[in-house]
One Martini backbone bead per residue (centre of mass of N, CA, C, O) as a GRO file, in nm:
protein
  275
    1MET     BB    1  -3.421  -5.696   7.295
    2PRO     BB    2  -3.193  -5.892   7.151
    3VAL     BB    3  -2.863  -5.995   7.254
    4LEU     BB    4  -2.547  -5.969   7.146
    5ARG     BB    5  -2.287  -6.190   7.148
    6PRO     BB    6  -1.973  -6.290   7.149
    7GLY     BB    7  -2.007  -6.542   6.905
    8SER     BB    8  -2.298  -6.510   6.792
    9PRO     BB    9  -2.534  -6.564   6.598
   10ARG     BB   10  -2.671  -6.436   6.321
   11PRO     BB   11  -2.942  -6.361   6.214
   12ARG     BB   12  -3.153  -6.469   5.948
   13PRO     BB   13  -3.316  -6.450   5.691
   14LEU     BB   14  -3.589  -6.591   5.607
   15ALA     BB   15  -3.511  -6.615   5.289
   16VAL     BB   16  -3.258  -6.786   5.336
   17LEU     BB   17  -3.380  -7.023   5.501
   18VAL     BB   18  -3.572  -7.127   5.277
   19THR     BB   19  -3.374  -7.182   5.065
   20ALA     BB   20  -3.218  -7.380   5.230
   21LEU     BB   21  -3.466  -7.600   5.259
   22LEU     BB   22  -3.519  -7.643   4.986
   23ALA     BB   23  -3.243  -7.751   4.896
   24ALA     BB   24  -3.262  -7.980   5.083
   25LEU     BB   25  -3.502  -8.115   4.999
   26SER     BB   26  -3.415  -8.176   4.693
   27LEU     BB   27  -3.211  -8.372   4.768
   28ALA     BB   28  -3.394  -8.587   4.903
   29LEU     BB   29  -3.552  -8.603   4.659
   30PRO     BB   30  -3.679  -8.742   4.411
   31LEU     BB   31  -3.646  -8.656   4.087
   32GLY     BB   32  -3.950  -8.599   4.034
   33THR     BB   33  -4.027  -8.453   4.290
   34ALA     BB   34  -3.822  -8.214   4.252
   35GLN     BB   35  -3.936  -8.107   3.986
   36ALA     BB   36  -4.235  -8.044   4.093
   37ALA     BB   37  -4.108  -7.832   4.309
   38ALA     BB   38  -3.977  -7.661   4.041
   39GLY     BB   39  -4.250  -7.651   3.828
   40HIS     BB   40  -4.213  -7.941   3.715
   41PRO     BB   41  -4.269  -8.201   3.600
   42ALA     BB   42  -4.222  -8.517   3.622
   43ARG     BB   43  -4.032  -8.781   3.572
   44GLY     BB   44  -4.204  -8.966   3.303
   45SER     BB   45  -4.481  -8.765   3.233
   46ALA     BB   46  -4.429  -8.760   2.930
   47HIS     BB   47  -4.590  -8.678   2.612
   48MET     BB   48  -4.746  -8.671   2.332
   49GLY     BB   49  -4.788  -8.322   2.296
   50MET     BB   50  -4.734  -8.147   2.584
   51GLY     BB   51  -4.652  -7.863   2.423
   52VAL     BB   52  -4.872  -7.782   2.197
   53LEU     BB   53  -5.073  -7.583   2.349
   54ALA     BB   54  -4.875  -7.376   2.451
   55HIS     BB   55  -4.689  -7.320   2.183
   56ASP     BB   56  -4.968  -7.374   1.930
   57GLY     BB   57  -5.248  -7.436   2.022
   58ALA     BB   58  -5.570  -7.409   1.910
   59ASP     BB   59  -5.769  -7.448   1.559
   60GLY     BB   60  -5.977  -7.665   1.531
   61ALA     BB   61  -6.085  -7.902   1.287
   62PRO     BB   62  -6.075  -8.121   1.065
   63ALA     BB   63  -6.068  -8.105   0.713
   64PRO     BB   64  -6.170  -8.236   0.470
   65ALA     BB   65  -6.027  -8.473   0.270
   66LEU     BB   66  -5.906  -8.637  -0.022
   67VAL     BB   67  -5.781  -8.832   0.149
   68THR     BB   68  -5.789  -9.103   0.308
   69GLN     BB   69  -5.818  -9.158   0.661
   70THR     BB   70  -5.679  -9.286   0.942
   71GLU     BB   71  -5.757  -9.390   1.252
   72GLY     BB   72  -5.581  -9.269   1.562
   73VAL     BB   73  -5.378  -9.336   1.854
   74ASP     BB   74  -5.211  -9.205   2.165
   75VAL     BB   75  -5.050  -9.336   2.444
   76SER     BB   76  -5.002  -9.351   2.811
   77GLY     BB   77  -4.975  -9.390   3.151
   78TYR     BB   78  -5.193  -9.174   3.244
   79GLN     BB   79  -5.447  -9.335   3.107
   80GLY     BB   80  -5.390  -9.628   3.158
   81ASN     BB   81  -5.657  -9.825   3.089
   82VAL     BB   82  -5.784  -9.913   2.763
   83ALA     BB   83  -6.074  -9.896   2.564
   84TRP     BB   84  -6.045 -10.080   2.289
   85THR     BB   85  -6.312 -10.147   2.197
   86THR     BB   86  -6.421  -9.872   2.179
   87LEU     BB   87  -6.223  -9.766   1.966
   88TRP     BB   88  -6.297  -9.984   1.753
   89ASN     BB   89  -6.602  -9.884   1.733
   90SER     BB   90  -6.495  -9.581   1.659
   91GLY     BB   91  -6.286  -9.676   1.419
   92VAL     BB   92  -6.014  -9.741   1.504
   93ARG     BB   93  -5.685  -9.896   1.404
   94TRP     BB   94  -5.441  -9.733   1.526
   95ALA     BB   95  -5.149  -9.741   1.752
   96TYR     BB   96  -4.962  -9.567   2.025
   97THR     BB   97  -4.714  -9.640   2.269
   98LYS     BB   98  -4.545  -9.556   2.551
   99ALA     BB   99  -4.248  -9.679   2.678
  100THR     BB  100  -4.022  -9.444   2.684
  101GLU     BB  101  -3.781  -9.243   2.895
  102GLY     BB  102  -3.498  -9.220   2.821
  103THR     BB  103  -3.326  -9.417   3.100
  104TYR     BB  104  -3.594  -9.399   3.351
  105TYR     BB  105  -3.824  -9.527   3.175
  106THR     BB  106  -4.147  -9.708   3.210
  107ASN     BB  107  -4.458  -9.825   3.117
  108PRO     BB  108  -4.686  -9.953   3.331
  109TYR     BB  109  -4.902 -10.006   3.073
  110PHE     BB  110  -4.787 -10.128   2.822
  111ALA     BB  111  -4.938 -10.406   2.808
  112GLN     BB  112  -5.210 -10.319   2.767
  113GLN     BB  113  -5.185 -10.135   2.556
  114TYR     BB  114  -5.021 -10.293   2.329
  115ASN     BB  115  -5.181 -10.565   2.349
  116GLY     BB  116  -5.475 -10.449   2.329
  117SER     BB  117  -5.462 -10.322   2.042
  118TYR     BB  118  -5.399 -10.590   1.897
  119ASN     BB  119  -5.636 -10.784   1.989
  120VAL     BB  120  -5.868 -10.599   1.840
  121GLY     BB  121  -5.674 -10.544   1.560
  122MET     BB  122  -5.462 -10.345   1.570
  123ILE     BB  123  -5.219 -10.136   1.464
  124ARG     BB  124  -4.897 -10.121   1.608
  125GLY     BB  125  -4.688  -9.913   1.857
  126ALA     BB  126  -4.399  -9.751   1.977
  127TYR     BB  127  -4.263  -9.479   2.187
  128HIS     BB  128  -4.024  -9.212   2.236
  129PHE     BB  129  -3.898  -8.987   2.489
  130ALA     BB  130  -3.718  -8.758   2.442
  131THR     BB  131  -3.373  -8.667   2.625
  132PRO     BB  132  -3.099  -8.506   2.521
  133ASP     BB  133  -2.980  -8.413   2.824
  134THR     BB  134  -2.907  -8.710   2.960
  135THR     BB  135  -2.846  -8.885   2.672
  136SER     BB  136  -2.778  -9.029   2.423
  137GLY     BB  137  -2.917  -9.160   2.122
  138ALA     BB  138  -2.805  -9.444   2.152
  139ILE     BB  139  -2.873  -9.520   2.428
  140GLN     BB  140  -3.189  -9.462   2.394
  141ALA     BB  141  -3.236  -9.675   2.152
  142ASN     BB  142  -3.170  -9.900   2.303
  143TYR     BB  143  -3.384  -9.872   2.534
  144PHE     BB  144  -3.621  -9.884   2.362
  145VAL     BB  145  -3.596 -10.166   2.224
  146ASP     BB  146  -3.550 -10.320   2.533
  147HIS     BB  147  -3.854 -10.170   2.592
  148GLY     BB  148  -4.077 -10.204   2.326
  149GLY     BB  149  -3.917 -10.084   2.043
  150GLY     BB  150  -3.965 -10.273   1.837
  151TRP     BB  151  -3.963 -10.504   1.553
  152SER     BB  152  -4.209 -10.684   1.329
  153GLY     BB  153  -4.305 -10.878   1.054
  154ASP     BB  154  -4.640 -10.931   1.103
  155GLY     BB  155  -4.827 -10.683   1.025
  156LYS     BB  156  -4.891 -10.533   1.327
  157THR     BB  157  -4.594 -10.353   1.324
  158LEU     BB  158  -4.465 -10.049   1.404
  159PRO     BB  159  -4.250  -9.838   1.388
  160GLY     BB  160  -4.083  -9.653   1.572
  161VAL     BB  161  -4.086  -9.364   1.774
  162LEU     BB  162  -3.964  -9.019   1.775
  163ASP     BB  163  -4.006  -8.807   2.049
  164ILE     BB  164  -3.957  -8.451   1.929
  165GLU     BB  165  -3.979  -8.204   2.173
  166TRP     BB  166  -4.054  -8.019   2.413
  167ASN     BB  167  -3.931  -7.931   2.724
  168PRO     BB  168  -4.089  -8.014   3.051
  169TYR     BB  169  -3.798  -7.949   3.226
  170GLY     BB  170  -3.698  -7.699   3.030
  171ALA     BB  171  -3.548  -7.621   2.775
  172ALA     BB  172  -3.672  -7.662   2.479
  173CYS     BB  173  -3.364  -7.760   2.354
  174TYR     BB  174  -3.183  -7.895   2.580
  175GLY     BB  175  -2.926  -7.697   2.535
  176LYS     BB  176  -2.905  -7.706   2.229
  177SER     BB  177  -2.800  -7.700   1.946
  178ALA     BB  178  -2.884  -7.734   1.614
  179SER     BB  179  -2.631  -7.949   1.569
  180GLY     BB  180  -2.665  -8.091   1.808
  181MET     BB  181  -2.956  -8.200   1.757
  182VAL     BB  182  -2.897  -8.349   1.492
  183GLY     BB  183  -2.678  -8.552   1.618
  184TRP     BB  184  -2.873  -8.670   1.813
  185ILE     BB  185  -3.085  -8.793   1.619
  186ALA     BB  186  -2.889  -8.945   1.437
  187ASP     BB  187  -2.806  -9.145   1.649
  188PHE     BB  188  -3.079  -9.263   1.724
  189LEU     BB  189  -3.168  -9.352   1.407
  190ASN     BB  190  -2.906  -9.538   1.353
  191THR     BB  191  -2.965  -9.724   1.598
  192TYR     BB  192  -3.226  -9.816   1.532
  193LYS     BB  193  -3.177  -9.938   1.229
  194SER     BB  194  -2.964 -10.148   1.341
  195ARG     BB  195  -3.174 -10.324   1.550
  196THR     BB  196  -3.420 -10.344   1.323
  197GLY     BB  197  -3.444 -10.241   1.001
  198ARG     BB  198  -3.588  -9.948   1.088
  199ASP     BB  199  -3.717  -9.660   1.027
  200ALA     BB  200  -3.796  -9.415   1.211
  201VAL     BB  201  -4.040  -9.211   1.336
  202ILE     BB  202  -4.106  -8.859   1.343
  203TYR     BB  203  -4.204  -8.663   1.585
  204THR     BB  204  -4.344  -8.326   1.562
  205ALA     BB  205  -4.312  -7.976   1.533
  206THR     BB  206  -4.232  -7.709   1.345
  207SER     BB  207  -4.171  -7.490   1.572
  208TRP     BB  208  -3.945  -7.676   1.706
  209TRP     BB  209  -3.791  -7.776   1.476
  210THR     BB  210  -3.690  -7.483   1.377
  211GLN     BB  211  -3.563  -7.395   1.663
  212CYS     BB  212  -3.365  -7.676   1.722
  213THR     BB  213  -3.268  -7.761   1.410
  214GLY     BB  214  -3.299  -7.525   1.175
  215ASN     BB  215  -3.478  -7.680   0.973
  216TYR     BB  216  -3.405  -7.985   0.904
  217GLY     BB  217  -3.388  -8.186   0.605
  218GLY     BB  218  -3.231  -8.484   0.616
  219PHE     BB  219  -3.475  -8.704   0.708
  220ALA     BB  220  -3.708  -8.736   0.502
  221ALA     BB  221  -3.605  -8.974   0.311
  222SER     BB  222  -3.652  -9.185   0.562
  223ASN     BB  223  -3.839  -9.049   0.762
  224PRO     BB  224  -4.143  -9.043   0.896
  225LEU     BB  225  -4.404  -8.803   0.951
  226TRP     BB  226  -4.514  -8.666   1.259
  227ILE     BB  227  -4.748  -8.450   1.297
  228ALA     BB  228  -4.824  -8.142   1.536
  229ARG     BB  229  -5.157  -8.031   1.514
  230TYR     BB  230  -5.448  -7.804   1.632
  231ALA     BB  231  -5.640  -7.812   1.345
  232SER     BB  232  -5.761  -7.796   1.006
  233ASP     BB  233  -5.443  -7.841   0.956
  234PRO     BB  234  -5.112  -7.920   0.941
  235GLY     BB  235  -4.933  -7.734   0.786
  236THR     BB  236  -4.652  -7.655   0.780
  237LEU     BB  237  -4.360  -7.820   0.720
  238PRO     BB  238  -4.098  -7.938   0.758
  239ALA     BB  239  -3.802  -7.984   0.601
  240GLY     BB  240  -3.846  -8.206   0.331
  241TRP     BB  241  -4.133  -8.244   0.372
  242SER     BB  242  -4.421  -8.299   0.132
  243TYR     BB  243  -4.545  -8.494   0.360
  244TYR     BB  244  -4.739  -8.670   0.582
  245THR     BB  245  -4.830  -8.966   0.771
  246MET     BB  246  -4.899  -8.829   1.032
  247TRP     BB  247  -5.166  -8.647   1.243
  248GLN     BB  248  -5.182  -8.482   1.540
  249TYR     BB  249  -5.505  -8.298   1.606
  250THR     BB  250  -5.559  -8.396   1.928
  251SER     BB  251  -5.634  -8.354   2.314
  252SER     BB  252  -5.972  -8.415   2.288
  253GLY     BB  253  -6.085  -8.695   2.223
  254PRO     BB  254  -6.247  -8.983   2.220
  255THR     BB  255  -6.146  -9.157   2.536
  256VAL     BB  256  -5.812  -9.047   2.523
  257GLY     BB  257  -5.776  -8.777   2.329
  258ASP     BB  258  -5.545  -8.878   2.143
  259HIS     BB  259  -5.562  -8.807   1.801
  260ASP     BB  260  -5.525  -8.947   1.452
  261LYS     BB  261  -5.400  -8.938   1.141
  262PHE     BB  262  -5.377  -9.100   0.848
  263ASN     BB  263  -5.238  -9.066   0.512
  264GLY     BB  264  -5.450  -9.310   0.459
  265ALA     BB  265  -5.538  -9.607   0.418
  266LEU     BB  266  -5.515  -9.912   0.567
  267ASP     BB  267  -5.306 -10.027   0.357
  268ARG     BB  268  -5.091  -9.834   0.448
  269VAL     BB  269  -5.045  -9.897   0.729
  270GLN     BB  270  -4.963 -10.201   0.650
  271ALA     BB  271  -4.698 -10.085   0.487
  272LEU     BB  272  -4.554  -9.976   0.708
  273ALA     BB  273  -4.541 -10.241   0.896
  274ASN     BB  274  -4.406 -10.400   0.649
  275GLY     BB  275  -4.167 -10.215   0.503
   0.00000   0.00000   0.00000
């Protein structure tokens, strides 16, 4: 067996060596790769509804509604180039495209997705995936507006969306208290309105909103609600909202997967675009 001489380093247990190697590797990797190595998706890969199935599950398809509903879709970079003509021919009339995430990501397919939906005749808008643990709400709102999230009164552009939901990279509420989360959201919304003149839409799920904001109801008077629930109906809404404006009802619909209902006929979609 080996003999340890005075001054010789003692053998390190294999587990310690592996831990040290992984730590060194994570320091050398880009942020997104390091996230993946830690069991989380790469930074920038988040998209609208990413946590819905894992946290809320799915339970059936939408039941017939009393009010006319207008079909829409939401897309992001992982879907690549979108077949907009196919979607239009299937009855889709509005769309949202992910523009940004945090202050470190812009969608490389944004032009094809945002302009492509417009070119086939859809009313379209952009959304921002919020990461409240990285920078302030105001900083992220400015980043969003500066990278595709603005608004124009052309009758074909919907107000921007704040996608605020489960953190795919760590703790569900991004390490914030309920009051801290409400403050972050208010910071984003106030900045977005000051930059564009429009109140942003809030996309969320009731269970996340209840957990992470304490079911705060103070945004309902100004900010339209886009609710996420994969079931026969949108269920109980977050505090303050008596109705939803949009409902993401599935992540497995035709052509792109993520399909939505606007709570009204096409003229109501146009009214939201016009402000």
